[in-house]
PDB file of C-alpha atoms in Angstrom:
ATOM      1  CA  MET A   1       0.231   0.069  -0.106  1.00  0.00           C
ATOM      2  CA  PRO A   2       1.198   3.399  -0.962  1.00  0.00           C
ATOM      3  CA  ASP A   3       2.153   5.844   1.938  1.00  0.00           C
ATOM      4  CA  SER A   4      -0.852   7.857   3.286  1.00  0.00           C
ATOM      5  CA  GLU A   5      -1.131  11.876   4.698  1.00  0.00           C
ATOM      6  CA  PRO A   6       0.381  12.484   7.625  1.00  0.00           C
ATOM      7  CA  VAL A   7      -0.852  11.822  11.133  1.00  0.00           C
ATOM      8  CA  THR A   8       0.380  13.090  13.994  1.00  0.00           C
ATOM      9  CA  VAL A   9      -0.055  11.013  17.240  1.00  0.00           C
ATOM     10  CA  PHE A  10       0.902  12.186  20.952  1.00  0.00           C
ATOM     11  CA  GLU A  11       1.371  10.262  24.380  1.00  0.00           C
ATOM     12  CA  GLN A  12      -0.836  12.544  26.504  1.00  0.00           C
ATOM     13  CA  GLU A  13      -3.937  14.494  26.031  1.00  0.00           C
ATOM     14  CA  HIS A  14      -4.117  17.844  24.584  1.00  0.00           C
ATOM     15  CA  PHE A  15      -1.077  17.257  21.901  1.00  0.00           C
ATOM     16  CA  GLN A  16       1.297  16.775  24.914  1.00  0.00           C
ATOM     17  CA  GLY A  17       4.141  14.748  25.391  1.00  0.00           C
ATOM     18  CA  LYS A  18       6.229  12.599  23.037  1.00  0.00           C
ATOM     19  CA  CYS A  19       4.685  13.097  19.304  1.00  0.00           C
ATOM     20  CA  MET A  20       5.561  11.084  16.191  1.00  0.00           C
ATOM     21  CA  GLU A  21       4.232  12.029  12.669  1.00  0.00           C
ATOM     22  CA  PHE A  22       3.207   8.560  10.559  1.00  0.00           C
ATOM     23  CA  THR A  23       2.573   8.075   6.989  1.00  0.00           C
ATOM     24  CA  CYS A  24       1.753   4.274   6.840  1.00  0.00           C
ATOM     25  CA  GLU A  25       0.579   1.723   9.883  1.00  0.00           C
ATOM     26  CA  CYS A  26       1.897   1.093  12.638  1.00  0.00           C
ATOM     27  CA  CYS A  27       1.168  -2.375  13.914  1.00  0.00           C
ATOM     28  CA  ASN A  28       2.630  -1.530  17.836  1.00  0.00           C
ATOM     29  CA  ILE A  29       3.361   1.604  19.107  1.00  0.00           C
ATOM     30  CA  HIS A  30       5.778   0.357  21.591  1.00  0.00           C
ATOM     31  CA  ASP A  31       7.947  -0.877  18.576  1.00  0.00           C
ATOM     32  CA  CYS A  32       8.213   2.909  17.659  1.00  0.00           C
ATOM     33  CA  GLY A  33       9.505   3.842  20.946  1.00  0.00           C
ATOM     34  CA  MET A  34       5.998   5.070  22.446  1.00  0.00           C
ATOM     35  CA  ASP A  35       4.085   3.951  25.964  1.00  0.00           C
ATOM     36  CA  ASN A  36       0.633   4.697  24.386  1.00  0.00           C
ATOM     37  CA  ILE A  37      -1.341   7.134  22.203  1.00  0.00           C
ATOM     38  CA  ARG A  38      -3.655   9.391  24.082  1.00  0.00           C
ATOM     39  CA  SER A  39      -4.407  12.304  21.373  1.00  0.00           C
ATOM     40  CA  ILE A  40      -4.214  12.425  17.418  1.00  0.00           C
ATOM     41  CA  ARG A  41      -4.106  15.122  14.474  1.00  0.00           C
ATOM     42  CA  VAL A  42      -5.586  13.666  11.133  1.00  0.00           C
ATOM     43  CA  GLU A  43      -4.300  16.193   8.285  1.00  0.00           C
ATOM     44  CA  SER A  44      -6.572  14.897   5.774  1.00  0.00           C
ATOM     45  CA  GLY A  45      -7.463  11.357   4.797  1.00  0.00           C
ATOM     46  CA  ALA A  46      -8.904   8.895   7.211  1.00  0.00           C
ATOM     47  CA  TRP A  47      -7.199   6.383   9.676  1.00  0.00           C
ATOM     48  CA  VAL A  48      -8.616   3.485  11.922  1.00  0.00           C
ATOM     49  CA  GLY A  49      -7.175   3.316  15.276  1.00  0.00           C
ATOM     50  CA  PHE A  50      -7.612   0.239  17.393  1.00  0.00           C
ATOM     51  CA  GLU A  51      -7.217  -0.211  21.322  1.00  0.00           C
ATOM     52  CA  HIS A  52      -4.897  -3.179  21.091  1.00  0.00           C
ATOM     53  CA  HIS A  53      -1.675  -3.824  18.739  1.00  0.00           C
ATOM     54  CA  ASP A  54      -1.539  -5.974  15.748  1.00  0.00           C
ATOM     55  CA  PHE A  55      -4.842  -4.268  14.789  1.00  0.00           C
ATOM     56  CA  GLN A  56      -6.596  -5.937  17.430  1.00  0.00           C
ATOM     57  CA  GLY A  57      -9.776  -4.729  19.476  1.00  0.00           C
ATOM     58  CA  GLN A  58     -12.051  -1.882  19.381  1.00  0.00           C
ATOM     59  CA  GLN A  59     -11.969   0.075  15.753  1.00  0.00           C
ATOM     60  CA  PHE A  60     -12.306   4.102  15.763  1.00  0.00           C
ATOM     61  CA  ILE A  61     -12.896   5.691  12.691  1.00  0.00           C
ATOM     62  CA  LEU A  62     -10.323   8.774  12.494  1.00  0.00           C
ATOM     63  CA  GLU A  63     -10.926  11.578  10.041  1.00  0.00           C
ATOM     64  CA  ARG A  64      -9.346  14.839   9.418  1.00  0.00           C
ATOM     65  CA  GLY A  65      -9.693  16.804  12.512  1.00  0.00           C
ATOM     66  CA  GLU A  66      -7.801  16.947  16.050  1.00  0.00           C
ATOM     67  CA  TYR A  67      -8.600  14.604  18.878  1.00  0.00           C
ATOM     68  CA  PRO A  68      -7.363  16.000  21.816  1.00  0.00           C
ATOM     69  CA  ASN A  69      -8.426  13.086  24.080  1.00  0.00           C
ATOM     70  CA  TRP A  70     -10.563   9.584  23.953  1.00  0.00           C
ATOM     71  CA  GLU A  71     -13.933  11.556  24.107  1.00  0.00           C
ATOM     72  CA  ALA A  72     -12.993  12.779  20.935  1.00  0.00           C
ATOM     73  CA  TYR A  73     -12.762   9.711  19.344  1.00  0.00           C
ATOM     74  CA  CYS A  74     -15.162   7.739  20.916  1.00  0.00           C
ATOM     75  CA  GLY A  75     -17.897   9.850  20.751  1.00  0.00           C
ATOM     76  CA  ALA A  76     -21.605   8.335  21.145  1.00  0.00           C
ATOM     77  CA  LEU A  77     -19.639   5.195  21.724  1.00  0.00           C
ATOM     78  CA  SER A  78     -21.441   3.407  25.402  1.00  0.00           C
ATOM     79  CA  TYR A  79     -17.628   1.602  25.099  1.00  0.00           C
ATOM     80  CA  HIS A  80     -14.537   3.583  25.190  1.00  0.00           C
ATOM     81  CA  THR A  81     -10.528   3.363  26.074  1.00  0.00           C
ATOM     82  CA  GLU A  82      -8.111   5.658  26.581  1.00  0.00           C
ATOM     83  CA  ARG A  83      -5.491   4.838  24.349  1.00  0.00           C
ATOM     84  CA  PHE A  84      -4.740   3.200  20.440  1.00  0.00           C
ATOM     85  CA  MET A  85      -1.790   0.668  20.279  1.00  0.00           C
ATOM     86  CA  SER A  86      -2.082   0.445  16.796  1.00  0.00           C
ATOM     87  CA  PHE A  87      -3.228   2.168  13.866  1.00  0.00           C
ATOM     88  CA  ARG A  88      -3.432   2.304   9.946  1.00  0.00           C
ATOM     89  CA  PRO A  89      -4.781   4.517   7.130  1.00  0.00           C
ATOM     90  CA  ILE A  90      -7.625   3.675   5.373  1.00  0.00           C
ATOM     91  CA  TYR A  91      -7.460   3.282   1.366  1.00  0.00           C
ATOM     92  CA  CYS A  92     -10.206   4.186  -1.278  1.00  0.00           C
ATOM     93  CA  ALA A  93      -9.268   3.582  -4.647  1.00  0.00           C
ATOM     94  CA  SER A  94     -12.196   6.204  -5.648  1.00  0.00           C
ATOM     95  CA  HIS A  95     -12.869   9.345  -3.722  1.00  0.00           C
ATOM     96  CA  HIS A  96     -15.750  10.282  -5.243  1.00  0.00           C
ATOM     97  CA  SER A  97     -18.087   6.579  -5.111  1.00  0.00           C
ATOM     98  CA  SER A  98     -18.647   4.364  -2.856  1.00  0.00           C
ATOM     99  CA  ARG A  99     -20.922   1.110  -3.168  1.00  0.00           C
ATOM    100  CA  MET A 100     -21.444  -1.595  -0.652  1.00  0.00           C
ATOM    101  CA  MET A 101     -24.101  -4.312  -0.800  1.00  0.00           C
ATOM    102  CA  ILE A 102     -25.541  -5.588   2.614  1.00  0.00           C
ATOM    103  CA  PHE A 103     -26.999  -9.367   2.780  1.00  0.00           C
ATOM    104  CA  GLU A 104     -29.472 -10.672   5.431  1.00  0.00           C
ATOM    105  CA  ARG A 105     -27.390 -13.641   5.899  1.00  0.00           C
ATOM    106  CA  GLU A 106     -23.898 -15.219   6.315  1.00  0.00           C
ATOM    107  CA  ASN A 107     -22.164 -15.869   2.522  1.00  0.00           C
ATOM    108  CA  PHE A 108     -23.595 -13.231   0.615  1.00  0.00           C
ATOM    109  CA  MET A 109     -27.063 -15.131   0.709  1.00  0.00           C
ATOM    110  CA  GLY A 110     -30.706 -14.042   1.296  1.00  0.00           C
ATOM    111  CA  ARG A 111     -32.462 -10.528   0.618  1.00  0.00           C
ATOM    112  CA  CYS A 112     -30.015  -7.690  -0.345  1.00  0.00           C
ATOM    113  CA  SER A 113     -29.854  -4.132  -0.670  1.00  0.00           C
ATOM    114  CA  GLU A 114     -27.384  -1.558  -1.831  1.00  0.00           C
ATOM    115  CA  VAL A 115     -25.616   1.057   0.105  1.00  0.00           C
ATOM    116  CA  CYS A 116     -24.154   4.237  -1.707  1.00  0.00           C
ATOM    117  CA  ASP A 117     -24.612   7.167   0.687  1.00  0.00           C
ATOM    118  CA  ASP A 118     -24.983   7.742   4.946  1.00  0.00           C
ATOM    119  CA  TYR A 119     -28.033   5.802   6.555  1.00  0.00           C
ATOM    120  CA  PRO A 120     -28.434   7.189   9.929  1.00  0.00           C
ATOM    121  CA  SER A 121     -31.192   4.147  10.097  1.00  0.00           C
ATOM    122  CA  LEU A 122     -30.981   1.264   7.813  1.00  0.00           C
ATOM    123  CA  GLN A 123     -34.820   0.563   9.318  1.00  0.00           C
ATOM    124  CA  ALA A 124     -35.612   3.898   7.986  1.00  0.00           C
ATOM    125  CA  MET A 125     -34.195   3.116   4.352  1.00  0.00           C
ATOM    126  CA  GLY A 126     -36.123  -0.226   4.153  1.00  0.00           C
ATOM    127  CA  TRP A 127     -33.813  -2.805   5.383  1.00  0.00           C
ATOM    128  CA  PHE A 128     -36.142  -5.421   7.340  1.00  0.00           C
ATOM    129  CA  ARG A 129     -34.044  -6.352  10.202  1.00  0.00           C
ATOM    130  CA  PRO A 130     -31.617  -5.099  12.892  1.00  0.00           C
ATOM    131  CA  GLU A 131     -28.813  -7.362  11.806  1.00  0.00           C
ATOM    132  CA  VAL A 132     -26.635  -7.831   8.559  1.00  0.00           C
ATOM    133  CA  GLY A 133     -25.262 -11.372   7.867  1.00  0.00           C
ATOM    134  CA  SER A 134     -22.117 -10.442   5.353  1.00  0.00           C
ATOM    135  CA  MET A 135     -21.299  -7.414   3.127  1.00  0.00           C
ATOM    136  CA  HIS A 136     -19.581  -6.995  -0.256  1.00  0.00           C
ATOM    137  CA  VAL A 137     -17.727  -3.608  -0.636  1.00  0.00           C
ATOM    138  CA  GLN A 138     -17.498  -2.756  -4.348  1.00  0.00           C
ATOM    139  CA  CYS A 139     -15.976   0.710  -3.476  1.00  0.00           C
ATOM    140  CA  GLY A 140     -14.613   3.069  -1.325  1.00  0.00           C
ATOM    141  CA  ALA A 141     -15.135   2.134   2.594  1.00  0.00           C
ATOM    142  CA  PHE A 142     -17.863   2.678   5.183  1.00  0.00           C
ATOM    143  CA  VAL A 143     -18.274   2.657   8.778  1.00  0.00           C
ATOM    144  CA  CYS A 144     -20.697   0.221  10.155  1.00  0.00           C
ATOM    145  CA  TYR A 145     -22.559   1.046  13.513  1.00  0.00           C
ATOM    146  CA  GLU A 146     -24.083  -1.276  16.151  1.00  0.00           C
ATOM    147  CA  TYR A 147     -26.955   1.278  16.516  1.00  0.00           C
ATOM    148  CA  PRO A 148     -29.234   3.872  14.786  1.00  0.00           C
ATOM    149  CA  GLY A 149     -27.769   7.474  14.697  1.00  0.00           C
ATOM    150  CA  TYR A 150     -23.897   6.304  13.936  1.00  0.00           C
ATOM    151  CA  ARG A 151     -24.360   5.124  17.642  1.00  0.00           C
ATOM    152  CA  GLY A 152     -22.607   2.136  19.673  1.00  0.00           C
ATOM    153  CA  GLN A 153     -19.423  -0.162  18.373  1.00  0.00           C
ATOM    154  CA  GLN A 154     -18.067   0.843  15.039  1.00  0.00           C
ATOM    155  CA  TYR A 155     -16.606  -1.399  11.944  1.00  0.00           C
ATOM    156  CA  ILE A 156     -14.451  -0.207   9.381  1.00  0.00           C
ATOM    157  CA  MET A 157     -15.416  -1.676   6.265  1.00  0.00           C
ATOM    158  CA  GLU A 158     -13.184  -1.158   2.948  1.00  0.00           C
ATOM    159  CA  CYS A 159     -13.246  -2.536  -0.760  1.00  0.00           C
ATOM    160  CA  GLU A 160      -8.824  -2.741  -0.385  1.00  0.00           C
ATOM    161  CA  ARG A 161      -9.454  -5.284   2.905  1.00  0.00           C
ATOM    162  CA  HIS A 162     -10.502  -8.640   2.385  1.00  0.00           C
ATOM    163  CA  SER A 163     -10.986  -7.942  -1.764  1.00  0.00           C
ATOM    164  CA  GLY A 164     -14.117  -6.237   0.018  1.00  0.00           C
ATOM    165  CA  ASP A 165     -15.855  -9.387   0.905  1.00  0.00           C
ATOM    166  CA  TYR A 166     -17.147  -9.750   4.561  1.00  0.00           C
ATOM    167  CA  GLN A 167     -18.651 -13.205   4.296  1.00  0.00           C
ATOM    168  CA  HIS A 168     -19.599 -13.123   7.969  1.00  0.00           C
ATOM    169  CA  TRP A 169     -19.692 -10.636  10.924  1.00  0.00           C
ATOM    170  CA  ARG A 170     -16.971 -12.525  12.841  1.00  0.00           C
ATOM    171  CA  ASN A 171     -14.739 -10.786  10.019  1.00  0.00           C
ATOM    172  CA  TRP A 172     -15.819  -7.554  10.646  1.00  0.00           C
ATOM    173  CA  GLY A 173     -13.162  -7.326  13.495  1.00  0.00           C
ATOM    174  CA  SER A 174     -11.530  -9.325  16.295  1.00  0.00           C
ATOM    175  CA  HIS A 175     -13.984  -7.088  18.804  1.00  0.00           C
ATOM    176  CA  CYS A 176     -17.127  -8.204  17.193  1.00  0.00           C
ATOM    177  CA  GLN A 177     -19.621  -9.789  19.202  1.00  0.00           C
ATOM    178  CA  THR A 178     -22.927  -9.185  17.312  1.00  0.00           C
ATOM    179  CA  PRO A 179     -24.153  -8.757  13.597  1.00  0.00           C
ATOM    180  CA  LYS A 180     -26.387  -6.171  14.677  1.00  0.00           C
ATOM    181  CA  ILE A 181     -25.844  -3.280  12.199  1.00  0.00           C
ATOM    182  CA  GLN A 182     -28.376  -0.324  12.061  1.00  0.00           C
ATOM    183  CA  SER A 183     -26.545   2.705  10.657  1.00  0.00           C
ATOM    184  CA  ILE A 184     -24.137   2.888   8.225  1.00  0.00           C
ATOM    185  CA  ARG A 185     -21.760   5.797   6.967  1.00  0.00           C
ATOM    186  CA  ARG A 186     -19.895   6.523   3.866  1.00  0.00           C
ATOM    187  CA  ILE A 187     -16.033   7.623   4.566  1.00  0.00           C
ATOM    188  CA  ARG A 188     -14.992  10.492   2.596  1.00  0.00           C
ATOM    189  CA  HIS A 189     -11.541  11.663   2.121  1.00  0.00           C
TER     190      HIS A 189
END
């Protein structure tokens, strides 16, 4: 993968303490000589931060902006972590269009629906269940949320990962415990 736009990470909240700039992924912040990440500046593009090393645990979307503390990147999540241990850029082949198919059951089975925009409530768009069994990202990247209104656990779905195929809800991330998806937002960068 090519280098991405830079992200600057800080060991302490409010952009204090030791800092480093990255243009590519970091699978363990300890390997870079830092103890943890507690605040972040994203110049442009989009990144995903993970609570554990090797891109494990809860995922947090980091789009252009400043994140002075954990509340800034946890947002409406009931779950929070006060630090990151690994992070990586989100790559999108196309910045202008995003398209994903969501399926009722695992392995792309059952009823399906195309997603091309932001949906604060899948039920309001006509999706008939609180769960999604599998997904195929045709282009772009999306953030899927456990609850309506972009709340709850976050899962980053990208066409550049898994060839865009997420055959089972357990493929969504190491922290995934449920197939419940009730809102979806396109990642724009």
